[in-house]
CSV table of C-alpha atoms in Angstrom, one decimal:
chain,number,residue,atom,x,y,z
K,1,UNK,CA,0.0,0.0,0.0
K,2,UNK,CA,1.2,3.6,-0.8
K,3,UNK,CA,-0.2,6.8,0.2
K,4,UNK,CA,-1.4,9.4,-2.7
K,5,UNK,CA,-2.3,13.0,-2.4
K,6,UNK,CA,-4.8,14.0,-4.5
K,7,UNK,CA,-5.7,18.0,-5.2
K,8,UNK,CA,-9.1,18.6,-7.2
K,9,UNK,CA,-10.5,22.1,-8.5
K,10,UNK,CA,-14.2,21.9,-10.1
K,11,UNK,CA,-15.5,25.3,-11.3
K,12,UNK,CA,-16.9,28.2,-10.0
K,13,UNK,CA,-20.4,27.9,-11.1
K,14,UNK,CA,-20.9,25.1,-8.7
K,15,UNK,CA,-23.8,25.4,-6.0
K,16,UNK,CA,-22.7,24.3,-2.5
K,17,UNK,CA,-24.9,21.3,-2.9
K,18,UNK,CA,-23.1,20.0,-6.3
K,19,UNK,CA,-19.7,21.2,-4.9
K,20,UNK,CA,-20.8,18.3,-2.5
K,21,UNK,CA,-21.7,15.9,-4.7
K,22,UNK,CA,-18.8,16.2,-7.0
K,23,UNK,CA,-16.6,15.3,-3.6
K,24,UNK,CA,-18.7,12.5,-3.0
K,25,UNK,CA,-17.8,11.3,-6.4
K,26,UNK,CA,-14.3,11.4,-5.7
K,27,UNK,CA,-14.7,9.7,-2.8
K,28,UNK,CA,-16.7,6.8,-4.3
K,29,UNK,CA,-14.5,6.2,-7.0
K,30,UNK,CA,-11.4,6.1,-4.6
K,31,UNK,CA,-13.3,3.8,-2.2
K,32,UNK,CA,-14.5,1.3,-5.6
K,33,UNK,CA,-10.9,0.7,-5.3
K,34,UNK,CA,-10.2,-0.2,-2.0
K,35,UNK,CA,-8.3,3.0,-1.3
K,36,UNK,CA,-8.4,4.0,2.8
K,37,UNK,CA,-9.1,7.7,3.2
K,38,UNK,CA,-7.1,9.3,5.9
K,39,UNK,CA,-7.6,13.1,5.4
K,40,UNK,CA,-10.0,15.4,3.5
K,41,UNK,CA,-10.0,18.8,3.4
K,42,UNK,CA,-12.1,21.4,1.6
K,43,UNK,CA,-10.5,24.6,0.8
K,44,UNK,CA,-13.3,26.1,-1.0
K,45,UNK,CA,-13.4,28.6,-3.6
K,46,UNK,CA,-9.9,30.1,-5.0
K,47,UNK,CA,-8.7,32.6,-7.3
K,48,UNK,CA,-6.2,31.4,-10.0
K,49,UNK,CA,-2.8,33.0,-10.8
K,50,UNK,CA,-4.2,32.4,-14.5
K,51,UNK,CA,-7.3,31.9,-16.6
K,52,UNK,CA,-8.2,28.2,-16.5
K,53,UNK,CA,-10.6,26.8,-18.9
K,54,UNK,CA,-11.9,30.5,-19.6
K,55,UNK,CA,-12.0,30.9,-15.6
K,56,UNK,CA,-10.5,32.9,-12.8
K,57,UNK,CA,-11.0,30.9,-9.8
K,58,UNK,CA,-12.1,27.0,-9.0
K,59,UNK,CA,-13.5,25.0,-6.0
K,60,UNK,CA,-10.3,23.1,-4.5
K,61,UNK,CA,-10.4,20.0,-2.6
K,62,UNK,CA,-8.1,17.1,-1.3
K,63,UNK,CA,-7.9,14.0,-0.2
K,64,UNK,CA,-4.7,11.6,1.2
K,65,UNK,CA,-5.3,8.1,1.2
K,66,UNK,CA,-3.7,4.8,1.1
K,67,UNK,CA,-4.0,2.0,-2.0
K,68,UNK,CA,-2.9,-0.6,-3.7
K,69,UNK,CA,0.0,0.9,-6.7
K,70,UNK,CA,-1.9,-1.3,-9.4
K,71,UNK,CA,-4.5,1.1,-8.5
K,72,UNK,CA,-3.1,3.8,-9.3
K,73,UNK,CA,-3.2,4.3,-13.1
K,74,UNK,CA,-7.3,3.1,-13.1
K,75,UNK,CA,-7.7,5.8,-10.6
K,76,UNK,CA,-6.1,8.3,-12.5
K,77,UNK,CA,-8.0,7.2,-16.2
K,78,UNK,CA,-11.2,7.5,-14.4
K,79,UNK,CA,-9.8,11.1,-12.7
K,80,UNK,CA,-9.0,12.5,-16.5
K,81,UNK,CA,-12.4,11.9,-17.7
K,82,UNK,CA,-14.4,13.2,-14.8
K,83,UNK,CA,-17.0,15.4,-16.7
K,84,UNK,CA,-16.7,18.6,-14.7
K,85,UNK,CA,-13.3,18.8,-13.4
K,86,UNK,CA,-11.0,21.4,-14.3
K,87,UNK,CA,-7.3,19.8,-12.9
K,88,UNK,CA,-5.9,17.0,-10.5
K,89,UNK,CA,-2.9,16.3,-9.0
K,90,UNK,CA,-2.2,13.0,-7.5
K,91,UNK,CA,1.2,12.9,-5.7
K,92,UNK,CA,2.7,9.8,-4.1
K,93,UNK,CA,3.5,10.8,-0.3
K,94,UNK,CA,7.0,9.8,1.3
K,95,UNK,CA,6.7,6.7,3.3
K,96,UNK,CA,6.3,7.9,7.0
K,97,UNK,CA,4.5,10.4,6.1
């Protein structure tokens, strides 16, 4: 098992109630694959340092968890599809961490 980071921004025009449901998403598609999730944070809307898909600022989210490595490049297909989502990030963490 290896922990991942992974940083999520959706747009702007999201209501607080599909803001919620798009992190439930991510959630269920981490958990469809066994992964553990140790931390989530929201970090809520955020102004970009540049125009992004013809927008200025993004709802931002993370979540660290642990999976399985073979995993790893399923989760991240099924990440660069997502309808909706501007960017992600997935980092591998330092072991210890």
């Amino acid at each position: 098992m290896n922990r991942y980071q992974l940083v999520f921004i959706f747009p702007p025009k999201l209501s607080e109630k599909d803001w919620g449901t798009q992190r439930d998403e991510i959630r269920n598609i981490l958990k469809e694959h066994n992964a553990t999730i140790f931390f989530e944070e929201d970090w809520g809307l955020r102004p970009f340092a540049f125009r992004l898909a013809g927008h200025d600022e993004g709802y931002y989210g993370t979540m660290c968890y642990d999976v399985d490595p073979e995993k790893t490049p399923e989760i991240q297909t099924i990440l660069r599809i997502h309808p909706g989502m501007l960017r992600y990030r997935l980092l591998r963490l330092p072991d210890g961490f």
